[in-house]
mmCIF file of C-alpha atoms (C1' of nucleotides) and ligand atoms in Angstrom:
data_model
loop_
_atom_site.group_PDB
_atom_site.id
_atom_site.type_symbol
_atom_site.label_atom_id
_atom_site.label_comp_id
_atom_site.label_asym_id
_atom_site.label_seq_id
_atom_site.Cartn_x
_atom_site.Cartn_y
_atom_site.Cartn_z
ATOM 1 C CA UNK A 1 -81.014 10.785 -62.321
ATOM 2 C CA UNK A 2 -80.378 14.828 -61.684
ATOM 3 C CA UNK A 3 -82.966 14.637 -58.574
ATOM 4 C CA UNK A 4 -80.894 12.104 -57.215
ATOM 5 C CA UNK A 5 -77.986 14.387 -57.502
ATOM 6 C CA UNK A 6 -80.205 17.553 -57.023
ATOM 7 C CA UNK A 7 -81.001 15.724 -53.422
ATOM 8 C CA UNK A 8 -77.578 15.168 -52.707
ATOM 9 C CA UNK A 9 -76.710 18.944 -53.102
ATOM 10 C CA UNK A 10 -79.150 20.119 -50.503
ATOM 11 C CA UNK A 11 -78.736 17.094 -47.861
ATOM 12 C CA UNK A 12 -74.939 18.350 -47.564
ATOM 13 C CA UNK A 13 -76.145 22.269 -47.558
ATOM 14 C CA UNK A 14 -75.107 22.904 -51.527
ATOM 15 C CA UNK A 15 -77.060 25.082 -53.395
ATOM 16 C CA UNK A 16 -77.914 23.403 -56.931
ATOM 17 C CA UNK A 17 -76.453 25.283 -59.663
ATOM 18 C CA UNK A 18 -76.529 24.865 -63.152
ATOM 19 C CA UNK A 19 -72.464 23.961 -63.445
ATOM 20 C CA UNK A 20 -73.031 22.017 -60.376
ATOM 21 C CA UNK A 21 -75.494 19.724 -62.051
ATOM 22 C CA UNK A 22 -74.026 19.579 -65.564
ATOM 23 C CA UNK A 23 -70.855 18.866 -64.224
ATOM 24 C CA UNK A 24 -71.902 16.057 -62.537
ATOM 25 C CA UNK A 25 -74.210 14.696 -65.116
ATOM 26 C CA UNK A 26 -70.810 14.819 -67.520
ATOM 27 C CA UNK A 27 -69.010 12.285 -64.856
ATOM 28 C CA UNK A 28 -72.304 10.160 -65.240
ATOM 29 C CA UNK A 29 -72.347 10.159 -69.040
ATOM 30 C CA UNK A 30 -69.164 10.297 -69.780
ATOM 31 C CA UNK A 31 -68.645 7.202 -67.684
ATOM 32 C CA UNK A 32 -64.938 6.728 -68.326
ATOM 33 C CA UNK A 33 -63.775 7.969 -65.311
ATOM 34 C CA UNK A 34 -63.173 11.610 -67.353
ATOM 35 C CA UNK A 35 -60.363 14.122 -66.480
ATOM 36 C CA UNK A 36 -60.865 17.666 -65.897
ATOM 37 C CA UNK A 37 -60.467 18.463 -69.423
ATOM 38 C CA UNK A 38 -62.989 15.648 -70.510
ATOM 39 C CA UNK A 39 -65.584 17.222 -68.530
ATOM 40 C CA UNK A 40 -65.085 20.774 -69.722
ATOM 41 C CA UNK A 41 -64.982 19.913 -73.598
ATOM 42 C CA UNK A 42 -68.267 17.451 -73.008
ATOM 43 C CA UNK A 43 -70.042 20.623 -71.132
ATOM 44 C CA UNK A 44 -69.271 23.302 -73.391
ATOM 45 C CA UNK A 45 -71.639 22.165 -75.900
ATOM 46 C CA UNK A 46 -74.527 23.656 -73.273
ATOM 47 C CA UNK A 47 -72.558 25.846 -71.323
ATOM 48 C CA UNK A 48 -70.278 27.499 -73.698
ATOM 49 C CA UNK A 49 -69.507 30.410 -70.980
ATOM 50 C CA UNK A 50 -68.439 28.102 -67.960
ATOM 51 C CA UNK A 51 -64.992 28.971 -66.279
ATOM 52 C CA UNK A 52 -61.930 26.622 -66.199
ATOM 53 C CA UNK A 53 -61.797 27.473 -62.360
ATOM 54 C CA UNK A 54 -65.444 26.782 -61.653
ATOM 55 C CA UNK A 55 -64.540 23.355 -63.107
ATOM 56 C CA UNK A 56 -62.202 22.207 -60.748
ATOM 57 C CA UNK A 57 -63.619 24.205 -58.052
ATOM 58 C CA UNK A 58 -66.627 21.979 -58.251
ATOM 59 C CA UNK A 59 -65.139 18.889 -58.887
ATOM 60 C CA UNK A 60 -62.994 19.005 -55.731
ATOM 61 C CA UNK A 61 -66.314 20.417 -53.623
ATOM 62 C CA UNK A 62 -68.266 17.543 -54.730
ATOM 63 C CA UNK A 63 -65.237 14.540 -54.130
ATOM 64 C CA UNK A 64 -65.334 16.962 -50.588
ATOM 65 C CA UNK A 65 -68.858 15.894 -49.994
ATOM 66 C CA UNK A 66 -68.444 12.695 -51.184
ATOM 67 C CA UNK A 67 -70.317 12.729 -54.103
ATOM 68 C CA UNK A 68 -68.021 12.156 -56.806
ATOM 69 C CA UNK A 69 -64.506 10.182 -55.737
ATOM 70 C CA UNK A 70 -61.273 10.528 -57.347
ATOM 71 C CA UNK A 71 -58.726 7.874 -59.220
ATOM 72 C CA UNK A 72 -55.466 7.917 -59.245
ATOM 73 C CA UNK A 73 -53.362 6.980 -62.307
ATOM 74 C CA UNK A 74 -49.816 6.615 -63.236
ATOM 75 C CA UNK A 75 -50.197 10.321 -65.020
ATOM 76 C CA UNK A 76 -50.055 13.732 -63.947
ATOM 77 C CA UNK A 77 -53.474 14.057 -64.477
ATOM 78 C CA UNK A 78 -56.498 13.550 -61.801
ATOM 79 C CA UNK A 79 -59.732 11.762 -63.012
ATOM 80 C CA UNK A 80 -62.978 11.335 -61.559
ATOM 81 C CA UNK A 81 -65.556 8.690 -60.599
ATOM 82 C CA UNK A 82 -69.517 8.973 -60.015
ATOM 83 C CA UNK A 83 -69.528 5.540 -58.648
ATOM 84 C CA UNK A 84 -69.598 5.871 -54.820
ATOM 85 C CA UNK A 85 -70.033 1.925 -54.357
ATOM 86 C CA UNK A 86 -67.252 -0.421 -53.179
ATOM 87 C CA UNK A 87 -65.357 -0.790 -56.327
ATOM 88 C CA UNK A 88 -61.699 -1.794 -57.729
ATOM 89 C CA UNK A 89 -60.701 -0.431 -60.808
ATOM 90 C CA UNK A 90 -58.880 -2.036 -64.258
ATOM 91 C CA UNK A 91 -56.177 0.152 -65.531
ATOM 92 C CA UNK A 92 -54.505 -0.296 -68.944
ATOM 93 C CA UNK A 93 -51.503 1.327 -68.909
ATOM 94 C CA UNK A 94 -51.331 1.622 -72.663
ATOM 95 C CA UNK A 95 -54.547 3.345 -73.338
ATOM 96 C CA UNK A 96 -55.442 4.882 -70.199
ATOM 97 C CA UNK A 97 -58.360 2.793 -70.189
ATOM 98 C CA UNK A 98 -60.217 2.411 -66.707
ATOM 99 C CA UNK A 99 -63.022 0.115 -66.218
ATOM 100 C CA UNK A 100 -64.931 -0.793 -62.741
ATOM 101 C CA UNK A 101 -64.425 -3.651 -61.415
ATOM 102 C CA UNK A 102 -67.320 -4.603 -58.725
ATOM 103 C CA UNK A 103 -67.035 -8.084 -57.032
ATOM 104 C CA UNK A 104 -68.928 -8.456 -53.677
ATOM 105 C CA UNK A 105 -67.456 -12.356 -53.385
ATOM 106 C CA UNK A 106 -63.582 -10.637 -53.705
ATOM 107 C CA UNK A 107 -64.629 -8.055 -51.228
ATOM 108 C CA UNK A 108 -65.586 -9.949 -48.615
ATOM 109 C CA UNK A 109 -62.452 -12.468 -49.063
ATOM 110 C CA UNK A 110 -60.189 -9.361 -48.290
ATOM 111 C CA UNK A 111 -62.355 -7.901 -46.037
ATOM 112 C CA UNK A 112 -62.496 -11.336 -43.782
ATOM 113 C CA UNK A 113 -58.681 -11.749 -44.193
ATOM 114 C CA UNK A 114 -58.183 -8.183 -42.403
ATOM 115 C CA UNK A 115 -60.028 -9.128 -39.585
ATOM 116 C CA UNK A 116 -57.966 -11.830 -39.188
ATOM 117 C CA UNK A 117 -54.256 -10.463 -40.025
ATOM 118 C CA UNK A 118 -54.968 -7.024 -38.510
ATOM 119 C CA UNK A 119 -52.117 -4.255 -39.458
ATOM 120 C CA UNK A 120 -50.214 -3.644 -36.742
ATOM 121 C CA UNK A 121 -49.946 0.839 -35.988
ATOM 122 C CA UNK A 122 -52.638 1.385 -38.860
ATOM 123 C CA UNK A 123 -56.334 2.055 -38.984
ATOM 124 C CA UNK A 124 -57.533 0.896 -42.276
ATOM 125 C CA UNK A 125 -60.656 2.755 -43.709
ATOM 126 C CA UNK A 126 -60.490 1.529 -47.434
ATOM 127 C CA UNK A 127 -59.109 -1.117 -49.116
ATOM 128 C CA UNK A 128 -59.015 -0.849 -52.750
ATOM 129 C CA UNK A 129 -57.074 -2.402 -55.841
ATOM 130 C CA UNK A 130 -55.836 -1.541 -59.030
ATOM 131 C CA UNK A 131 -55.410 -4.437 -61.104
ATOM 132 C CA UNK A 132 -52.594 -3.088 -64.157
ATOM 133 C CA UNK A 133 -53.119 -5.098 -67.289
ATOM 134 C CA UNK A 134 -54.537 -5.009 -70.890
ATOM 135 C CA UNK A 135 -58.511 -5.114 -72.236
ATOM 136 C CA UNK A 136 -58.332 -8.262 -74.383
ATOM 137 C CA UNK A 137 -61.314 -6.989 -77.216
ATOM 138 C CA UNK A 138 -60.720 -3.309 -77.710
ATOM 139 C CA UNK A 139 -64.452 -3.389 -79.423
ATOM 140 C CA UNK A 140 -64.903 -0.465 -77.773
ATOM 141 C CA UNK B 1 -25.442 -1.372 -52.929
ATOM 142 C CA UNK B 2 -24.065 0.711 -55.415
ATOM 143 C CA UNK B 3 -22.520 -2.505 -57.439
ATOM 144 C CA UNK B 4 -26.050 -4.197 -57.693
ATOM 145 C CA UNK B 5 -27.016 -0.701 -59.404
ATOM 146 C CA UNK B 6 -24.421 -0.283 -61.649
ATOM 147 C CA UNK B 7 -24.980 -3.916 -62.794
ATOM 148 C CA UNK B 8 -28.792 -3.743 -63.547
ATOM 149 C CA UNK B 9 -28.010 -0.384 -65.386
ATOM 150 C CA UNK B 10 -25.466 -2.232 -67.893
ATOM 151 C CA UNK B 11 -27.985 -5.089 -68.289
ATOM 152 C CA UNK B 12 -30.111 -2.558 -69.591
ATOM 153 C CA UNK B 13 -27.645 -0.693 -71.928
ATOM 154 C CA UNK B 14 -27.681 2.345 -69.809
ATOM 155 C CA UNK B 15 -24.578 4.031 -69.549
ATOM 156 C CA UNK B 16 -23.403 4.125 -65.725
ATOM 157 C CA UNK B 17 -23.401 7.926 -64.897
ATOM 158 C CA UNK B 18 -22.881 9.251 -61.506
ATOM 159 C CA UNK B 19 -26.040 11.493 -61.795
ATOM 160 C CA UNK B 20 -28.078 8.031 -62.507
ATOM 161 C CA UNK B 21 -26.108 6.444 -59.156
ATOM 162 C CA UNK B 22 -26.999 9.641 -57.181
ATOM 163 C CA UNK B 23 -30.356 9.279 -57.923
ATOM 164 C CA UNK B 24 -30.851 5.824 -57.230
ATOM 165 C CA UNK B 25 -28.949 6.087 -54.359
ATOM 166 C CA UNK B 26 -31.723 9.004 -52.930
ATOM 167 C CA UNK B 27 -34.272 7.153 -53.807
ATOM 168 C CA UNK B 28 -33.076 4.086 -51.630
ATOM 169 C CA UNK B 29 -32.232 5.818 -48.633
ATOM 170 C CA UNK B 30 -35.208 8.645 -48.342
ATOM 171 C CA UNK B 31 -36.901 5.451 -48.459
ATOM 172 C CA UNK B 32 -40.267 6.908 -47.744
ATOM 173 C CA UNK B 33 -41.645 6.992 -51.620
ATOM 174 C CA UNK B 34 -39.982 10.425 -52.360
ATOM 175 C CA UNK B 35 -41.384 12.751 -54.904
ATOM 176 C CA UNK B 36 -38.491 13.909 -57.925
ATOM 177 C CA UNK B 37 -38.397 17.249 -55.364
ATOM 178 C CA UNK B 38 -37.158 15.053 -52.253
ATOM 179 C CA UNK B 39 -34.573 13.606 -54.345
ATOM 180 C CA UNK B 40 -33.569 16.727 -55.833
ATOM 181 C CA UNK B 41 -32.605 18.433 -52.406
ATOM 182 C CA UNK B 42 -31.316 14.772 -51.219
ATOM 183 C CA UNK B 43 -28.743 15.206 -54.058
ATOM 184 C CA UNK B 44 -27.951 18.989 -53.903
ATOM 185 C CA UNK B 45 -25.492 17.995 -50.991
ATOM 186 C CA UNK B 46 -23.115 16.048 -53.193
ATOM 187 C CA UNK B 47 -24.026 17.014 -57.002
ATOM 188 C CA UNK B 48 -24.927 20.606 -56.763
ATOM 189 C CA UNK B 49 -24.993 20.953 -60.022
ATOM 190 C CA UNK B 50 -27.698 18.577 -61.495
ATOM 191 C CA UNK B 51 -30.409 19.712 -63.260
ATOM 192 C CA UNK B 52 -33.891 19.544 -61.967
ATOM 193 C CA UNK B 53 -34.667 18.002 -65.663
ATOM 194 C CA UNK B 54 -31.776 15.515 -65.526
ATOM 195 C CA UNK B 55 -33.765 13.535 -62.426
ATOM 196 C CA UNK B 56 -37.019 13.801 -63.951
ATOM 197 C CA UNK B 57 -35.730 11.962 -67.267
ATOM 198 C CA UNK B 58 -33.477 9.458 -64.879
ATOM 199 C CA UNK B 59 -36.433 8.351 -62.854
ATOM 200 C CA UNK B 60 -38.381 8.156 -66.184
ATOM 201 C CA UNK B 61 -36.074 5.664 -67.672
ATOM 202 C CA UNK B 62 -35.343 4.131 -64.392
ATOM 203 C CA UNK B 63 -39.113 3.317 -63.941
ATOM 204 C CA UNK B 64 -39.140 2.361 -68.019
ATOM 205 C CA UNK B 65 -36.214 0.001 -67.503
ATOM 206 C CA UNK B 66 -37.897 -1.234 -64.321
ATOM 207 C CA UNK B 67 -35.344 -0.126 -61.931
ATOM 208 C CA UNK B 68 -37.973 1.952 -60.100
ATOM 209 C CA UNK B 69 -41.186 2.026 -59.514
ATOM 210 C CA UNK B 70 -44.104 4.672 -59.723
ATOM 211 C CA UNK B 71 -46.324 5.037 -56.728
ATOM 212 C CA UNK B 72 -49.691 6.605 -56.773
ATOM 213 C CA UNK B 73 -51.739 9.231 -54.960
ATOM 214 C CA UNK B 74 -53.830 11.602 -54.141
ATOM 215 C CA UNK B 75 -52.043 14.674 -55.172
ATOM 216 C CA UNK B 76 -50.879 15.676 -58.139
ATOM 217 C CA UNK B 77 -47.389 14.672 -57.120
ATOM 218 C CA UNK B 78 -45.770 11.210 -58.385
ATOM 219 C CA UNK B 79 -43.094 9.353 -56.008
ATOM 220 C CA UNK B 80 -41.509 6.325 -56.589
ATOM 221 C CA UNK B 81 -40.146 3.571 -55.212
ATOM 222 C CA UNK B 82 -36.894 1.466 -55.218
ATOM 223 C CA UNK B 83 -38.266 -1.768 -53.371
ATOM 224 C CA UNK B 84 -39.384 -3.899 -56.761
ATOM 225 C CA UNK B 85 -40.569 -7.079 -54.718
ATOM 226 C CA UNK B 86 -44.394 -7.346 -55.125
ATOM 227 C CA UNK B 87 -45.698 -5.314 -52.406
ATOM 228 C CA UNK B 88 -49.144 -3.452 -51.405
ATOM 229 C CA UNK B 89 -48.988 0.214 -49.770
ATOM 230 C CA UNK B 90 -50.224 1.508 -46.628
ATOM 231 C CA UNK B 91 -51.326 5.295 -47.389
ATOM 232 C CA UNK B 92 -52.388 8.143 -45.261
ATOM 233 C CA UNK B 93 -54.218 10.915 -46.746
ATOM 234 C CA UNK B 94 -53.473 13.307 -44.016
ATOM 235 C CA UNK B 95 -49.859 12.889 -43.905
ATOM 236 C CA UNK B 96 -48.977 11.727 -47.402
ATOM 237 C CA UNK B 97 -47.023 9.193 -45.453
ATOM 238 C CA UNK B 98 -46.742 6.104 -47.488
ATOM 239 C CA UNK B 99 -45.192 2.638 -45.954
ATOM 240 C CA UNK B 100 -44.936 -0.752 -47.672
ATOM 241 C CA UNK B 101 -47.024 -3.309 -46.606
ATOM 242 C CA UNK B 102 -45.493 -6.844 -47.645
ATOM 243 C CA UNK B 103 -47.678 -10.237 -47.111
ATOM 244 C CA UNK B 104 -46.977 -13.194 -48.823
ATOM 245 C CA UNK B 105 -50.035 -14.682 -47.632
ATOM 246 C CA UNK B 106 -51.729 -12.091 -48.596
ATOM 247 C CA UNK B 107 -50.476 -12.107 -52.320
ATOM 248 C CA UNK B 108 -50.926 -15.935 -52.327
ATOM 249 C CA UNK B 109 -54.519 -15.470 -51.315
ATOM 250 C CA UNK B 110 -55.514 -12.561 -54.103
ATOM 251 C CA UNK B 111 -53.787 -14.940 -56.776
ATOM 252 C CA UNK B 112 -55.289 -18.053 -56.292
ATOM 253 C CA UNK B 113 -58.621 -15.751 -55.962
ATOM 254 C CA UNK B 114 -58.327 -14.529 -59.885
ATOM 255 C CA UNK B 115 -56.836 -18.138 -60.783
ATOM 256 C CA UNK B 116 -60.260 -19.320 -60.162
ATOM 257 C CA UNK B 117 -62.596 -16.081 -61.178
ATOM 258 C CA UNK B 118 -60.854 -14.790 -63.975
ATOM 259 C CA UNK B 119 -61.909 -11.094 -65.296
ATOM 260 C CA UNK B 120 -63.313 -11.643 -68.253
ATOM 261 C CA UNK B 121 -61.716 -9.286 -71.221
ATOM 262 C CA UNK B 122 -58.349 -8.326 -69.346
ATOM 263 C CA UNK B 123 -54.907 -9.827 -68.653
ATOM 264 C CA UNK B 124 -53.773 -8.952 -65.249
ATOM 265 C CA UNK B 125 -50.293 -8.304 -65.555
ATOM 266 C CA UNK B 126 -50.017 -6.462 -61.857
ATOM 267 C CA UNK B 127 -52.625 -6.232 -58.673
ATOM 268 C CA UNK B 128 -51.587 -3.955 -55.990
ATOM 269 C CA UNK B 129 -53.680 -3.142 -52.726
ATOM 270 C CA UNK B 130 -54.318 0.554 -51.691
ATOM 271 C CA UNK B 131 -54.919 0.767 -48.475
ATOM 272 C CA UNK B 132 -56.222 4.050 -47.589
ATOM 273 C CA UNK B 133 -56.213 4.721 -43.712
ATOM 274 C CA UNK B 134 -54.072 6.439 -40.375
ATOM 275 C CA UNK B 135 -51.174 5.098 -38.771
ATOM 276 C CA UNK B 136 -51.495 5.034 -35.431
ATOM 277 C CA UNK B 137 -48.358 5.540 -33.649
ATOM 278 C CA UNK B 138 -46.624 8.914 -35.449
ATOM 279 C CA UNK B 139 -43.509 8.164 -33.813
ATOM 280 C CA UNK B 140 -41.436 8.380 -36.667
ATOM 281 C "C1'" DT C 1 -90.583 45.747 -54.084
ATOM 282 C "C1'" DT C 2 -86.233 47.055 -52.854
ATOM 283 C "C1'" DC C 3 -82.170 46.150 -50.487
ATOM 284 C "C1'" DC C 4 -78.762 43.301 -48.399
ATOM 285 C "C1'" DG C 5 -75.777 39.383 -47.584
ATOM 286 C "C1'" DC C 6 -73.546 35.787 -49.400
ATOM 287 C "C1'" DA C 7 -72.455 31.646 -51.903
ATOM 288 C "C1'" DA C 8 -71.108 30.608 -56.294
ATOM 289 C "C1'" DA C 9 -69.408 31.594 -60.940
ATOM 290 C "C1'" DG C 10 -66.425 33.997 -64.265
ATOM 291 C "C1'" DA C 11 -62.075 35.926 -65.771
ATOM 292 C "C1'" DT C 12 -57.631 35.674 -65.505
ATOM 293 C "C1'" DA C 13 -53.138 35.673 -63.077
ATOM 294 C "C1'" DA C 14 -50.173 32.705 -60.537
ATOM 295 C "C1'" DT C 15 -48.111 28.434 -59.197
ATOM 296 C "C1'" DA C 16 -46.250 23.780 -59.264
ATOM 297 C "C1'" DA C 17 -44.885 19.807 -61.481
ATOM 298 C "C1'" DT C 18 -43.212 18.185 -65.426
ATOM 299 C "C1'" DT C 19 -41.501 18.219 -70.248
ATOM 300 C "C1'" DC C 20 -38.974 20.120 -74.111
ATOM 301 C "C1'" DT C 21 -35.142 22.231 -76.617
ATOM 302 C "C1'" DT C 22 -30.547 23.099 -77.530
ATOM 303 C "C1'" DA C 23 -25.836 23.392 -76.598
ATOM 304 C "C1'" DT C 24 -22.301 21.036 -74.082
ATOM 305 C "C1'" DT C 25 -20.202 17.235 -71.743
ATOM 306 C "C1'" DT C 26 -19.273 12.475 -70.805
ATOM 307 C "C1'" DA C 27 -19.005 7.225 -70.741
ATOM 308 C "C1'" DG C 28 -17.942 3.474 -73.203
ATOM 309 C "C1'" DT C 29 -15.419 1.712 -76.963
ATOM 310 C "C1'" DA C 30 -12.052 1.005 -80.703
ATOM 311 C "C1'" DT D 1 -6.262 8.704 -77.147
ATOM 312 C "C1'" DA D 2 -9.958 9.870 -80.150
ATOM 313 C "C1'" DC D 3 -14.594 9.093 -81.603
ATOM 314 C "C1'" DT D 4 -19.496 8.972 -81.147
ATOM 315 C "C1'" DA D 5 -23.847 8.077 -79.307
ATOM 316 C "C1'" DA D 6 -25.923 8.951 -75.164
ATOM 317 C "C1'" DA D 7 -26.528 11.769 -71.273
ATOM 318 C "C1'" DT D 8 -26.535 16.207 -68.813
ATOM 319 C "C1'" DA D 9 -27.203 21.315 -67.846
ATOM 320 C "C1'" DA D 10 -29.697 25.312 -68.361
ATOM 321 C "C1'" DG D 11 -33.536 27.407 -68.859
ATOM 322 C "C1'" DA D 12 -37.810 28.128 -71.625
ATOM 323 C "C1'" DA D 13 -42.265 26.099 -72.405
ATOM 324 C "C1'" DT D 14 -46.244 23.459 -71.370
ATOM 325 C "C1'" DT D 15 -49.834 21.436 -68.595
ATOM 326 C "C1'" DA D 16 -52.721 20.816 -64.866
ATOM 327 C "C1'" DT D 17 -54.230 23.003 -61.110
ATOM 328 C "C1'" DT D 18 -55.010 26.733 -57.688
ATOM 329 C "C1'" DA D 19 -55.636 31.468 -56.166
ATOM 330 C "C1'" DT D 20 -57.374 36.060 -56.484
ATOM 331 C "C1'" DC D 21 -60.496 39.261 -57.494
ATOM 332 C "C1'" DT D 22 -64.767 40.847 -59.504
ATOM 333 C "C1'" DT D 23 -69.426 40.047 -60.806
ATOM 334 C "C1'" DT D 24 -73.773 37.647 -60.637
ATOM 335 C "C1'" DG D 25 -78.037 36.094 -58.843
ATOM 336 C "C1'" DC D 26 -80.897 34.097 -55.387
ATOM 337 C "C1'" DG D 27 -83.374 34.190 -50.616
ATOM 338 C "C1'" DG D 28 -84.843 36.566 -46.909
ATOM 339 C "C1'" DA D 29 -85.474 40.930 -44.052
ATOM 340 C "C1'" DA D 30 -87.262 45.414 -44.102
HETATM 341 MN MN1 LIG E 1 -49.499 20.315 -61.164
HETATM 342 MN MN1 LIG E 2 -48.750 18.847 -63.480
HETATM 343 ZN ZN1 LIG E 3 -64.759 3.486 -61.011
HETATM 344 ZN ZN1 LIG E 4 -43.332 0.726 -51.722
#
DNA sequence: TTCCGCAAAGATAATAATTCTTATTTAGTA
DNA sequence: TACTAAATAAGAATTATTATCTTTGCGGAA
C-alpha cells in the first residue's frame, strides 16, 4: 500500500519523506475522510515531533498532485479523501458523518444526460453530488 | 421583496429588525453566493454601524430558520444563498464564481434514479449536483 | 570524503474567518 | 407608555490555516 504511494511521489518529482508517507497512510486508515486535526492526533503516536505547518503543507502538495482530493462540508473545516476514483459522497449533517458513495450505473445516467443537455457558456470537468441526509444504523 | 421577508421572519418568531432586512436584502441582490464579508461592505453604505458579529449570527439563524442557504467550496470561506428552490451549482475553481444551474428535468431524472436504487442505510433528505468546471464567456 | 545546493521539515508568528462575551438597545406586546 | 425577551454592538477570543524563517538531511560534484 506505501509503494503504491511511494510510486506516486517520485512519478510527480516528490521526494518520499517520512511525514509525506505517514501522512498519507493516516488519510488511508483513518478512512473517514479526516480533517487536519484528525490526521495530526492519529500521527503523533509515531511522529511525536512533526510540525502543525508541515501538516497542511503536505496535505495541500499532495491534493496539488492529485493524490489526495479534498471535501467540502457545511463547516469551517477542510477534510480530506484518499479515494481518487469517481465518487459521490453521503453527508450527515448531524454527525459529520461522510461515507463514499460509488455507483458506476448513476454515473453514467448523468454522464449520458450531459451529453445530451449540454450547459450553455460552461466547460464541465466534474460532476459530483452530495446527497444530505441521515445513516439509518449508527452501528458504527 | 422586502414584505415576503418580513413575513417569513414572523412565521418563524423572529423579530423583524432592520439589520436582519439589510442583510437579506444583500444577500438577494449581490446575488452571486456572497461570503458574510461581501455582505458586510454591501451594508456599510446604509447601516454603518453593524457589527461584523451581528451578520454572522443573522445568516446563522437565517440559514437555521431556512431563509438562506449555505453554499459550499473550496476555500475556507462559506457563502450563501437566498434562491431556496431546489437547484444544482455551476462552480469555477479559478474564479470562485458560482452560478445556479436550475433543471427540472434534471431533478426529475436523479429522483426517479434513487426511487428505484435506494442507498441502503441513509435517508436522503437533499441531493445537490457540484459541478466543478470554467465558464466560458467571462463577460460578466 | 567533504562540500554544496536545495527541497523539505520544524518552530512559531501572523492572518483570516468565525464565534463568544458582555453591556446596551430595540421590537413586539400588554 | 412601560416591560421584557430578544437582538445588536463592540471588541476579545478562538480556530483553522498560512507565512516566515531557520534548520535538517539527502544526492551529486569536486
Ligand atoms: Mn480560516
Ligand atoms: Mn476558520
Ligand atoms: Zn470519499
Ligand atoms: Zn444558488
Amino acid at each position: 500500500m506505501t509503494t503504491f504511494f511511494r510510486e506516486k511521489l517520485q512519478e510527480r518529482g516528490l521526494k518520499v519523506t517520512p511525514q509525506r508517507v505517514a501522512i498519507y497512510e493516516a488519510i488511508v486508515k483513518l478512512n473517514n475522510h479526516p480533517t487536519a486535526e484528525n490526521v495530526i492526533e492519529y500521527i503523533k503516536v509515531n511522529h511525536p515531533n512533526i510540525s502543525v505547518g508541515t501538516v497542511y503543507k503536505v496535505l495541500d502538495s499532495l491534493v496539488e498532485n492529485e493524490l489526495l482530493k479534498k471535501v467540502k462540508t457545511e463547516k469551517d473545516i477542510m477534510r480530506y479523501d484518499a479515494v481518487l476514483s469517481n465518487h459521490h459522497h453521503l453527508y450527515c449533517a448531524e454527525t459529520d458523518r461522510i461515507e463514499d458513495y460509488e455507483d458506476e450505473k448513476l454515473n453514467k445516467l448523468i454522464n449520458e444526460y450531459f451529453i445530451k443537455n449540454k450547459i450553455k457558456n460552461f466547460n464541465v470537468t466534474d460532476i459530483k453530488l452530495q446527497i444530505t441526509g441521515k445513516f439509518k444504523n449508527n452501528k458504527k
